[in-house]
Tab-separated table of C-alpha atoms in Angstrom:
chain	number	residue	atom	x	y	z
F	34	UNK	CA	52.995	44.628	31.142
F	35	UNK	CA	53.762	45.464	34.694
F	36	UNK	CA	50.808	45.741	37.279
F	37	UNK	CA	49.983	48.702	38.942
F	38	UNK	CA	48.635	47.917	42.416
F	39	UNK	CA	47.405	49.079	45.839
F	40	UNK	CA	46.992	47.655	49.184
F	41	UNK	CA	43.242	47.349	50.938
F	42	UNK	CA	43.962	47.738	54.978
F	43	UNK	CA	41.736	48.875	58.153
F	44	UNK	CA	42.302	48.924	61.673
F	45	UNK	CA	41.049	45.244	62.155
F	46	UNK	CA	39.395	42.475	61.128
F	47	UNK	CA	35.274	43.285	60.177
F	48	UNK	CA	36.107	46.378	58.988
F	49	UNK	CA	34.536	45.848	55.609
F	50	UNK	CA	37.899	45.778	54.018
F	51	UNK	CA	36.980	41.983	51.959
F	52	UNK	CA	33.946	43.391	50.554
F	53	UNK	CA	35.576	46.621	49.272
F	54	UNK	CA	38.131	44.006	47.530
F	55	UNK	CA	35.680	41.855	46.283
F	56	UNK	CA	33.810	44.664	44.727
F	57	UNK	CA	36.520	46.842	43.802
F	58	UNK	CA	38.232	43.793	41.440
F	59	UNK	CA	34.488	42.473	40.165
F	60	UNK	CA	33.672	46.579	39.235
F	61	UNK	CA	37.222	46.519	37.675
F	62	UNK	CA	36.886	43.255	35.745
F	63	UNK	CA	33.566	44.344	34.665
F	64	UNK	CA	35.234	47.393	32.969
F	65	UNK	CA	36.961	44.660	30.686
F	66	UNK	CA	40.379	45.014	32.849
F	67	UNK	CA	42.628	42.788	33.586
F	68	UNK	CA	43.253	42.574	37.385
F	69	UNK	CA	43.761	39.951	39.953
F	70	UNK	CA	43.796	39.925	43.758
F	71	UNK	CA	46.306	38.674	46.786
F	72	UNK	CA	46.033	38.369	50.469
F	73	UNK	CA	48.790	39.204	52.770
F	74	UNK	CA	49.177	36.348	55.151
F	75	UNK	CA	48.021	32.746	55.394
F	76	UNK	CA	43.879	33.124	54.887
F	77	UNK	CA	43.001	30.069	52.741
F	78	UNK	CA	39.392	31.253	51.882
F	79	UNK	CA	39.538	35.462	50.292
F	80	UNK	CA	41.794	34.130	47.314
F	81	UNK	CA	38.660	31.910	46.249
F	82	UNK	CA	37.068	35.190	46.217
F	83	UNK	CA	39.143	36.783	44.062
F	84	UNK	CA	39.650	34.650	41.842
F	85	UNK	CA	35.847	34.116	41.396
F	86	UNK	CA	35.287	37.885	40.759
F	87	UNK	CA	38.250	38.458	38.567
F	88	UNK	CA	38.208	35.303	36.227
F	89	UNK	CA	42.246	35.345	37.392
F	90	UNK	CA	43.988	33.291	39.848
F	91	UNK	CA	44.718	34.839	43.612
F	92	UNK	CA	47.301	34.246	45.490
F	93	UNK	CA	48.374	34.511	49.137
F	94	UNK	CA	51.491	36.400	49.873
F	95	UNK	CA	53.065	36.235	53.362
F	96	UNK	CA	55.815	37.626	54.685
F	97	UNK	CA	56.417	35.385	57.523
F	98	UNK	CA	56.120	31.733	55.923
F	99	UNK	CA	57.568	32.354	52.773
F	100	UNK	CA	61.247	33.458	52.141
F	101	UNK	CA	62.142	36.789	50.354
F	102	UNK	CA	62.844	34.783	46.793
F	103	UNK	CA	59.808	32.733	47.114
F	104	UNK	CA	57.608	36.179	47.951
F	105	UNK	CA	59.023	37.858	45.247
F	106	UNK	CA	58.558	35.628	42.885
F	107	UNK	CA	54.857	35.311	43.218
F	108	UNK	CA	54.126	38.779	43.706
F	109	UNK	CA	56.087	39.216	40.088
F	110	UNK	CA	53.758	36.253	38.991
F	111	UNK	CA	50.854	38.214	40.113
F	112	UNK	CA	52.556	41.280	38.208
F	113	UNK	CA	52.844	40.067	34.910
F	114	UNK	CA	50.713	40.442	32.364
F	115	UNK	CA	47.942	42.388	34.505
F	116	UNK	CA	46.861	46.192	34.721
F	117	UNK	CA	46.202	45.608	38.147
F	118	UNK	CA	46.942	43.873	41.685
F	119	UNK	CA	44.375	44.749	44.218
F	120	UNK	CA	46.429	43.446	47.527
F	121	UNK	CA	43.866	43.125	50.625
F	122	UNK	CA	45.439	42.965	54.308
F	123	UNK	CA	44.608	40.220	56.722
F	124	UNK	CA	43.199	41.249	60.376
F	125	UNK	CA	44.555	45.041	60.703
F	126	UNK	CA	47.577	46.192	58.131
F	127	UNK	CA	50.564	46.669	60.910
F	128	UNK	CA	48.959	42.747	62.507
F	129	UNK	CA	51.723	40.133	62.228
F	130	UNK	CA	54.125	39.152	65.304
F	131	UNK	CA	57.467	39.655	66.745
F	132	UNK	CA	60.036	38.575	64.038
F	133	UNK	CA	63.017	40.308	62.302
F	134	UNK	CA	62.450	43.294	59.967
F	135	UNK	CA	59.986	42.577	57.249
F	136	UNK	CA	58.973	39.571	57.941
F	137	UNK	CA	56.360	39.815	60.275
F	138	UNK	CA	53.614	38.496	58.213
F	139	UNK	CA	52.042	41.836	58.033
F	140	UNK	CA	50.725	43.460	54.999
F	141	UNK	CA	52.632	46.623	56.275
F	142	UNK	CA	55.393	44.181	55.514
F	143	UNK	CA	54.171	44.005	51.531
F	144	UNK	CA	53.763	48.063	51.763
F	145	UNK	CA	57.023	48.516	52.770
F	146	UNK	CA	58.937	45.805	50.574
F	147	UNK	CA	57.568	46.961	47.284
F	148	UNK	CA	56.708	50.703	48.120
F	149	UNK	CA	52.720	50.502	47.513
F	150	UNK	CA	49.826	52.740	48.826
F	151	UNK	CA	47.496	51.685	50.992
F	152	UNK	CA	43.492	52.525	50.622
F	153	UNK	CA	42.126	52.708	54.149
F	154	UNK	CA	38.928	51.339	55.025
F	155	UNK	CA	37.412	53.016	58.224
F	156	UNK	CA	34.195	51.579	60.057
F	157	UNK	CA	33.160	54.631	61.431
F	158	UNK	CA	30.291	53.359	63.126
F	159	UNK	CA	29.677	54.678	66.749
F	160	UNK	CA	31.941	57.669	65.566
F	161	UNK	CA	32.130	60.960	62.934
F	162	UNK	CA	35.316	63.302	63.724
F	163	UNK	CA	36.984	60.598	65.726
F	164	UNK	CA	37.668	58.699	62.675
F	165	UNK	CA	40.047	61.442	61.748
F	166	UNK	CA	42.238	60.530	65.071
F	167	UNK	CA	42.375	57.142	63.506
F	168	UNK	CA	43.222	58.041	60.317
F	169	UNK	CA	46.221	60.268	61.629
F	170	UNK	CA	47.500	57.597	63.450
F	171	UNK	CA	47.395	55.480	60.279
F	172	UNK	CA	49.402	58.408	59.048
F	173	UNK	CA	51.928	59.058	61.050
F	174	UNK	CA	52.647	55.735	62.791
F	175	UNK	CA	55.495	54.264	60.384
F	176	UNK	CA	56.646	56.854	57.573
F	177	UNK	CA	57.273	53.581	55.154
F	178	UNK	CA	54.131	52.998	55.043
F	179	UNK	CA	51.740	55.270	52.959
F	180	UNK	CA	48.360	55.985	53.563
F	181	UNK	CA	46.883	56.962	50.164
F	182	UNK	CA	43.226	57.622	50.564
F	183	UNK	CA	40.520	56.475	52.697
F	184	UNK	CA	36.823	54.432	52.412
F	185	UNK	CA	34.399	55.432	54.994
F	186	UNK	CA	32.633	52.205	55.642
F	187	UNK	CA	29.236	51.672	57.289
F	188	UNK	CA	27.507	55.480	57.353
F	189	UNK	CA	24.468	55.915	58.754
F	190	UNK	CA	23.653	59.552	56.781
F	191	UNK	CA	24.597	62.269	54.733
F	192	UNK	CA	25.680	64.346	57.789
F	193	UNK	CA	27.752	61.460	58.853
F	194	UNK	CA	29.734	60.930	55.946
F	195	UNK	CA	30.156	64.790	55.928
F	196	UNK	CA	31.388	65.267	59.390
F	197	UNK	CA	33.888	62.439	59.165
F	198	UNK	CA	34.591	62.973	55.606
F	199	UNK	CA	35.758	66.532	56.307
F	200	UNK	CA	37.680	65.776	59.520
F	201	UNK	CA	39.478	63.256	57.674
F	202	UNK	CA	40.499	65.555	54.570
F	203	UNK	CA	41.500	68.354	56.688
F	204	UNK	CA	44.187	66.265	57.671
F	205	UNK	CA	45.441	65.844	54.343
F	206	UNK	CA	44.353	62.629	53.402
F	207	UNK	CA	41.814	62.599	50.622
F	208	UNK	CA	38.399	60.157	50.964
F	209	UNK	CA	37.784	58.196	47.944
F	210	UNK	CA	34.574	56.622	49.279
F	211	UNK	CA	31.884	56.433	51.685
F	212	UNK	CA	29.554	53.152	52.034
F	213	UNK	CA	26.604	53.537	53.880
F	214	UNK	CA	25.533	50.984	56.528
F	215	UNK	CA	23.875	48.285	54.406
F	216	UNK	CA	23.860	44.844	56.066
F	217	UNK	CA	22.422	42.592	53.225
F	218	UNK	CA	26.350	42.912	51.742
F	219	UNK	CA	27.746	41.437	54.257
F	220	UNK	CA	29.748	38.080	53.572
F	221	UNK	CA	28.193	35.327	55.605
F	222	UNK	CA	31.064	33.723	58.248
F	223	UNK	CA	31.084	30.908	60.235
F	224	UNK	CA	33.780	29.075	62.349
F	225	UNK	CA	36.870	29.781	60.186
F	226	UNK	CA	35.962	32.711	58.228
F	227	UNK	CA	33.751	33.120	55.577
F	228	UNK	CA	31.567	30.866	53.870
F	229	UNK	CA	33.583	29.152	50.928
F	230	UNK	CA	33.099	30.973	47.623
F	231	UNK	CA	32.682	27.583	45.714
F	232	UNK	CA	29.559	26.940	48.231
F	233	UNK	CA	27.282	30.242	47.008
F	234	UNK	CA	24.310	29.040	44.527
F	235	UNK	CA	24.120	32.800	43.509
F	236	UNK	CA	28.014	33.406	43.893
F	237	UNK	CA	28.409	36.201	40.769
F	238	UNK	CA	24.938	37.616	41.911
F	239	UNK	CA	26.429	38.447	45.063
F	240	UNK	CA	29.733	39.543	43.809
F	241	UNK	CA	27.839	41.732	41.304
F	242	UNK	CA	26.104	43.632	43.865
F	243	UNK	CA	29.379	44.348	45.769
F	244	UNK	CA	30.980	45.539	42.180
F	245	UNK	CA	27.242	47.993	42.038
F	246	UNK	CA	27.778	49.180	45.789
F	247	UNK	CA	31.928	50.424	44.542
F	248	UNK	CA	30.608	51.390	41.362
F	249	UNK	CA	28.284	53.769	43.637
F	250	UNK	CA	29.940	54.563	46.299
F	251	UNK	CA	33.960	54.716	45.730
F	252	UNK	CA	35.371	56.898	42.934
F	253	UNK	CA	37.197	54.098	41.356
F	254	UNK	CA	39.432	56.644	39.315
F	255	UNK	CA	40.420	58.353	42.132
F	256	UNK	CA	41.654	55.061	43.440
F	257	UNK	CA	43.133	53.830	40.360
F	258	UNK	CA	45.141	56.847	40.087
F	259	UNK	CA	46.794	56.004	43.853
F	260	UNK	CA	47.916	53.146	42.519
F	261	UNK	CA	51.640	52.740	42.184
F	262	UNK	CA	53.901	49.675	39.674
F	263	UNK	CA	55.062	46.607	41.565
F	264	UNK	CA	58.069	46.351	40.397
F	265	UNK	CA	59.339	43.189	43.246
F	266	UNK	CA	63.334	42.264	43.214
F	267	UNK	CA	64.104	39.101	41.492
F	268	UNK	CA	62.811	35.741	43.180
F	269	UNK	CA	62.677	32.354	42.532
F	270	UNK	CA	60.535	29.425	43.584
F	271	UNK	CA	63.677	27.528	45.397
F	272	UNK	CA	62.130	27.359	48.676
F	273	UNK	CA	58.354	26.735	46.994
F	274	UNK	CA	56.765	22.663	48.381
F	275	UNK	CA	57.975	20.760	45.131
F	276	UNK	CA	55.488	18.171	44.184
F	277	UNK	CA	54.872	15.249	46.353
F	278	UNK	CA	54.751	13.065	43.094
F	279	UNK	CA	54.231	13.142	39.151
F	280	UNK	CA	50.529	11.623	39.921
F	281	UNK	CA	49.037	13.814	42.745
F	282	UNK	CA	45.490	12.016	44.080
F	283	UNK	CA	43.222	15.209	45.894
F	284	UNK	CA	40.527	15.310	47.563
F	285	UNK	CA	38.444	18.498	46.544
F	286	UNK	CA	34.822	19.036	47.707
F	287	UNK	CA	32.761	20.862	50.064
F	288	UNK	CA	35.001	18.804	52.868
F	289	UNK	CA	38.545	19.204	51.550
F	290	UNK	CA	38.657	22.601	50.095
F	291	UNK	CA	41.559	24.325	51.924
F	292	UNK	CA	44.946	23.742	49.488
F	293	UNK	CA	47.044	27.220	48.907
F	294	UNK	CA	46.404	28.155	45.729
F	295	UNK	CA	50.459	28.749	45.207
F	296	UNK	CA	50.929	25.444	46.367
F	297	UNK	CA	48.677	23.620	43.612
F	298	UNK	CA	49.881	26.335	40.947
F	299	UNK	CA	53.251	25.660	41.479
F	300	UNK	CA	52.870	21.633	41.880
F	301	UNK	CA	51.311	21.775	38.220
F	302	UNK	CA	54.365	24.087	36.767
F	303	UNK	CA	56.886	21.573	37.787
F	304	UNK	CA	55.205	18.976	35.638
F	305	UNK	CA	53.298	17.380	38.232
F	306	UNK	CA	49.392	16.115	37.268
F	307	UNK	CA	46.250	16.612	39.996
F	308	UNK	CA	43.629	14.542	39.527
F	309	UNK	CA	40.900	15.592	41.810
F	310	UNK	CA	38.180	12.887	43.660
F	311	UNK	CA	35.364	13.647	46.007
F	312	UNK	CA	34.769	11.893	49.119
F	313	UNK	CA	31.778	13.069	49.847
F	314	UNK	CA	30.294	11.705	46.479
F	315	UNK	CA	32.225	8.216	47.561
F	316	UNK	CA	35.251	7.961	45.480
F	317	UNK	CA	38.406	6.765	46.057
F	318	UNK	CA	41.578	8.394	44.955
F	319	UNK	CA	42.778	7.098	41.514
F	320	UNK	CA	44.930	3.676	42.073
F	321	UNK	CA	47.287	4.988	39.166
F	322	UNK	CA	48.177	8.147	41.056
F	323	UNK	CA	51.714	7.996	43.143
F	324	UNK	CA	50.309	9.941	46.045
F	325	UNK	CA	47.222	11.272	47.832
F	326	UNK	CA	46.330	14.236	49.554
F	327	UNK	CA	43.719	14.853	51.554
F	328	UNK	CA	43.491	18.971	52.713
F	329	UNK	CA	41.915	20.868	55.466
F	330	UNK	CA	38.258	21.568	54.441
F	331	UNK	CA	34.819	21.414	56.608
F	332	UNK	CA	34.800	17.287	57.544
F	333	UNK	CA	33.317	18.205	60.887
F	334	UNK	CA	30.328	19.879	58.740
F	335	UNK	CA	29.797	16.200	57.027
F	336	UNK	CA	31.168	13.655	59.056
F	337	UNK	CA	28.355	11.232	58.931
F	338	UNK	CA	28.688	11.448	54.944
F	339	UNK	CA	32.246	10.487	55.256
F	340	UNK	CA	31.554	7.954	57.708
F	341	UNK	CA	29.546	5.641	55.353
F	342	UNK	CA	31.531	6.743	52.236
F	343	UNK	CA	32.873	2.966	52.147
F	344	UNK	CA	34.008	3.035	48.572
F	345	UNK	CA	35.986	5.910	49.815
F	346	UNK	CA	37.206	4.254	52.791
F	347	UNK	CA	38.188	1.021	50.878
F	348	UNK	CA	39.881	2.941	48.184
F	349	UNK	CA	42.066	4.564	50.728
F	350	UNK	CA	42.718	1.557	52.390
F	351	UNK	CA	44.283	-0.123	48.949
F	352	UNK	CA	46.211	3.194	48.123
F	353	UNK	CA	47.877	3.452	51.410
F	354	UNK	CA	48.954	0.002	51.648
F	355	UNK	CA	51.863	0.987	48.852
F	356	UNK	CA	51.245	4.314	48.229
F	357	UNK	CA	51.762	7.904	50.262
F	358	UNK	CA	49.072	9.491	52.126
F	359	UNK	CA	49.285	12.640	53.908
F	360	UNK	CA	46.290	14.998	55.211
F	361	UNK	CA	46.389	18.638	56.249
F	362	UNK	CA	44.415	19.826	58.895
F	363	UNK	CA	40.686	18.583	58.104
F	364	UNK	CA	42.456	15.912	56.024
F	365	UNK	CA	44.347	14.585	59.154
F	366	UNK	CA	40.742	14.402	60.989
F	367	UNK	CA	39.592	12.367	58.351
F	368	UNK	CA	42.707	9.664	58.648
F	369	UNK	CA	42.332	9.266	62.348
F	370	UNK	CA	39.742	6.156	64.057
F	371	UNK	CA	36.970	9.134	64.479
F	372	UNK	CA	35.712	12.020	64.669
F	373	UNK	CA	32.921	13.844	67.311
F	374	UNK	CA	30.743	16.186	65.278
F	375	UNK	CA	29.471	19.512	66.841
F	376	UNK	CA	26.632	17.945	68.603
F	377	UNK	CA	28.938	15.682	70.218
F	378	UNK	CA	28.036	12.228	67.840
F	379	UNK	CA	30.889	10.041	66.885
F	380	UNK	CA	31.539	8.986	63.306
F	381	UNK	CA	34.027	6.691	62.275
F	382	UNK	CA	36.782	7.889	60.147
F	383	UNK	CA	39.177	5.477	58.049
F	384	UNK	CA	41.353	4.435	60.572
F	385	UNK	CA	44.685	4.829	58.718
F	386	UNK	CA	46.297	6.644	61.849
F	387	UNK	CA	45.072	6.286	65.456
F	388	UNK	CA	44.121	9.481	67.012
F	389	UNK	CA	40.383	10.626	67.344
F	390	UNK	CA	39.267	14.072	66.924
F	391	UNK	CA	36.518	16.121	68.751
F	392	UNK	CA	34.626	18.994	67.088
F	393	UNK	CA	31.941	19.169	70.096
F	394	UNK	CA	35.045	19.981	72.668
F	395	UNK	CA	36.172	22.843	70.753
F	396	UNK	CA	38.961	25.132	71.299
F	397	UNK	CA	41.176	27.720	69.067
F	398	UNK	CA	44.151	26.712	67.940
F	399	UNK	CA	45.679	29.818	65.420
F	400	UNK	CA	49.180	30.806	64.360
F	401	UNK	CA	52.345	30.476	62.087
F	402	UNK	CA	54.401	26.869	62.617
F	403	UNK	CA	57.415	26.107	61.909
F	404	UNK	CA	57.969	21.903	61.743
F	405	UNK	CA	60.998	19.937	61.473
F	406	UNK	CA	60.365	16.928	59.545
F	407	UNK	CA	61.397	13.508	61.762
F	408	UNK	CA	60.831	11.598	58.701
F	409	UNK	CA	60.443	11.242	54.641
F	410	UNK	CA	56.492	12.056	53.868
F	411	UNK	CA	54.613	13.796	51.069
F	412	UNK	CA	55.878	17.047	52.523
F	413	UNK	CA	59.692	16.265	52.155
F	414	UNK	CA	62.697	14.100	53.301
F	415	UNK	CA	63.430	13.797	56.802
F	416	UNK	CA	64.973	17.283	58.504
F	417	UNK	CA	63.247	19.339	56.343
F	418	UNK	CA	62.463	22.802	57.898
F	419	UNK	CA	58.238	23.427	56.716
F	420	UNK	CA	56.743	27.256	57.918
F	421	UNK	CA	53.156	26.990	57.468
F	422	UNK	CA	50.160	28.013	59.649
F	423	UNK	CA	47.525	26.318	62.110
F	424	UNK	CA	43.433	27.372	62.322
F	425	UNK	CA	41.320	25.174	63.832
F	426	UNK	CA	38.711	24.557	66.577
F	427	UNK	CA	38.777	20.573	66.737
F	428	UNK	CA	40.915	18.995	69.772
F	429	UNK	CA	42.507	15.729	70.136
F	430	UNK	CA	40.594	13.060	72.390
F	431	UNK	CA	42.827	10.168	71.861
F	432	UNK	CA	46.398	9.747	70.563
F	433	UNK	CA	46.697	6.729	69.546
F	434	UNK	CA	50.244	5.254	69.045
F	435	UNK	CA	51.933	6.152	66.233
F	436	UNK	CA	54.927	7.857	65.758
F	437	UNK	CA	54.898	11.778	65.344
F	438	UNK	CA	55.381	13.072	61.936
F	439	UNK	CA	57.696	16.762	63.237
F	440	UNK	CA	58.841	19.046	65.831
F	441	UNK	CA	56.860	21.772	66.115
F	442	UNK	CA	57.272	25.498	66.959
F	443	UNK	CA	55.285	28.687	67.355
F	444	UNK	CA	56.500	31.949	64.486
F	445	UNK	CA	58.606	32.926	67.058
F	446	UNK	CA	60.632	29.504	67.296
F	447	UNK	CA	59.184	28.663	70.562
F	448	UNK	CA	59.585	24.723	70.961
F	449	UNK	CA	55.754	23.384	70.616
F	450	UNK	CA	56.884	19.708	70.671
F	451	UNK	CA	56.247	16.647	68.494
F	452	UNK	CA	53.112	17.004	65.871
F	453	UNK	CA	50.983	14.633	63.672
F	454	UNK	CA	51.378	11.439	63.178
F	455	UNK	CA	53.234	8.906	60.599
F	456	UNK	CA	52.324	5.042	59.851
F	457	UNK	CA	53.158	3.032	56.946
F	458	UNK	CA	52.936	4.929	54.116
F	459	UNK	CA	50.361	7.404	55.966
F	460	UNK	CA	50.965	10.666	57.475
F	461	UNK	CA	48.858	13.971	58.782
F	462	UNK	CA	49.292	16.790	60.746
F	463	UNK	CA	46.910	20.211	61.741
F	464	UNK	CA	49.884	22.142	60.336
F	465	UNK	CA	49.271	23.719	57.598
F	466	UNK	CA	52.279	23.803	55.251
F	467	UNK	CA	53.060	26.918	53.233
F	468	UNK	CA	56.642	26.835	52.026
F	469	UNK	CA	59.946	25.346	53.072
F	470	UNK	CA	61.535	27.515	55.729
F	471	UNK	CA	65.108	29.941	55.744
């Protein structure tokens, strides 16, 4: 079986364009279908999503961090088997930055590459006829990429949907759906996108609703029938992280939740075991593991738990002393002396690496990375080349003295200089690692 699939873009983030996925793959695996989702780009958080509304494992697929083979091969993953691949955009679908032709990160990337439609979802609120001028623009502004239908998002009326429902056809392109403005669907969002979906009490509830709002308001044959086969070129998983170890030690709870779902995937199909512990309920990684990882995650949300987790703290003490450590992000927070909460309180962290992070001070850091490796750690031998990503709002008070642990660069190659740190057997960096670069 070979998927069938379509791409869900808008002009920008907040356009309603993750709860027309959500719904659209619940309503669909409701219908007894088999379907799964992806995300263009490197959003960590929408694959939980659909994954929780399809039953089916998401995936990310980005055309910046991962090479061609590597991108093919887990867009044919997501392929197989299915009836369909419900692909949603990240920010707005032509978003991604300066790089050489298709690989800009963008999901018009993905439309282009393997020739899919994309569903447009228009906020037209503030606006009726207008929305047509968008839509045309959609249209006409790169003839690769294909504009199949359109969602009118966030009506306020009958007359509203008709007046930009009718501009929009007369154009040519046909509307498949019109939402009106209902604010009780929204997703609730805080610093780094939406709320995890592993932290809802009433998760399918919600999702349910969303599948009854499509089931209502989009003509989900109409869509269906857009759809076109992805059919990708051959890839391989050459360039994919290989497993840091046979015995992988990882921290997953409502702290550490942020590890790419390709990355764990493909970790277990090359034979490798992960065998999850929770900090936050005061365990220590398993001392018959060859490796720990700690992830990015929320520890600024619970750093006072962490602070007095000392089981977890001594564990991770005896691991490290002989065994690989490496945290991502959140994960590197958590190995440095401390960390400063949002309302500016300090919590001691374990101390395995000597910086000290601030989540009261906070500032945006966001974009692709590339890192060259100045030394063996869980994410390869020295001089490897790692593309990956960076999202966070927590700055660096103190830098202890450790060694760093790469050179870093922007998506563009600009020189960002040395990153994260490396002690012992201990390592950590914000950088989020994706793939191995080409």
């Amino acid at each position: 079986m070979t998927a069938r699939a379509i791409i869900i873009g808008a002009p920008r983030s907040g356009s309603g364009k993750t709860s027309v996925t959500i719904g659209l793959l619940r309503a669909l695996a409701r219908r007894g279908l088999k379907v799964r989702g992806a995300k263009s780009g490197p959003d960590y958080i929408d694959p939980g999503f659909h994954t929780a509304a399809t039953g089916l494992s998401g995936v990310n697929l980005d055309s910046w961090a991962m090479p061609p083979s590597l991108l093919n091969a887990l867009a044919a993953q997501q392929a197989d088997d299915t009836e369909y691949v419900i692909l949603e955009s990240a920010m707005g679908l032509f978003d991604g930055i300066p790089a050489p032709e298709g690989r800009s990160g963008s999901a018009a990337d993905l439309a282009r590459l393997y020739g899919l439609p994309v569903l447009l979802v228009l906020d037209v609120s503030g606006q009726s006829t207008t929305a047509a001028a968008v839509a045309k623009g959609f249209a006409t502004y790169d003839p690769d990429v294909r504009m199949a239908g359109v969602v009118l998002n966030r009506l306020g009326s009958e007359r509203h949907r008709k007046l930009s429902g009718d501009a929009i056809e007369a154009i040519g392109l046909p509307v498949v759906g019109a939402i009106l403005r209902d604010p009780t669907l929204n997703l609730p969002e805080r610093h780094l996108g939406l709320v995890q979906a592993g932290e809802y009490e009433n998760l399918m509830a919600h999702l349910d609703r969303l599948a009854d709002m499509v089931e209502t308001s989009l003509e989900i044959d109409a869509i269906l029938a857009l759809t076109k086969p992805l059919e990708p070129s051959p890839g391989d998983f050459a360039d994919a992280l290989p497993p840091p170890a046979q015995r992988i030690a990882l921290a997953e709870d409502a702290a550490f939740t942020f590890l790419y779902p390709h990355v764990a995937m493909h970790w277990r199909k090359a034979g490798a075991e992960i065998v999850p512990f929770s900090p936050l309920a005061n365990e220590a990684p398993s001392q018959d593991c060859d490796v720990c990882w700690l992830p990015g995650g929320y520890p600024e949300l619970h750093a006072g738990k962490l602070a007095v987790a000392d089981n977890f703290r001594a564990g991770m003490a005896r691991f490290s002393a002989s065994k690989p450590v490496h945290g991502e992000c959140g994960g590197f927070m958590v190995l440095g002396e401390a960390l400063e909460d949002a309302d500016g309180i300090g919590h001691r962290m374990l101390a395995l690496l000597g910086h000290s992070t601030s989540f009261a001070r906070r500032k945006m850091n966001l974009g692709y990375r590339e890192a060259r490796l100045r030394a063996d750690c869980p994410l390869g031998p020295e001089g490897t080349l790692i593309r990956g990503h960076e999202f966070h709002y927590a700055q660096m008070t103190a830098t202890g003295n450790d060694e760093p642990l790469a050179d870093l660069a922007d998506g563009q190659r600009n020189p960002l200089g040395p990153s994260g740190y490396r002690r012992g057997h201990v390592s950590g960096t914000f950088f989020h690692a994706i793939a191995r670069g080409a």
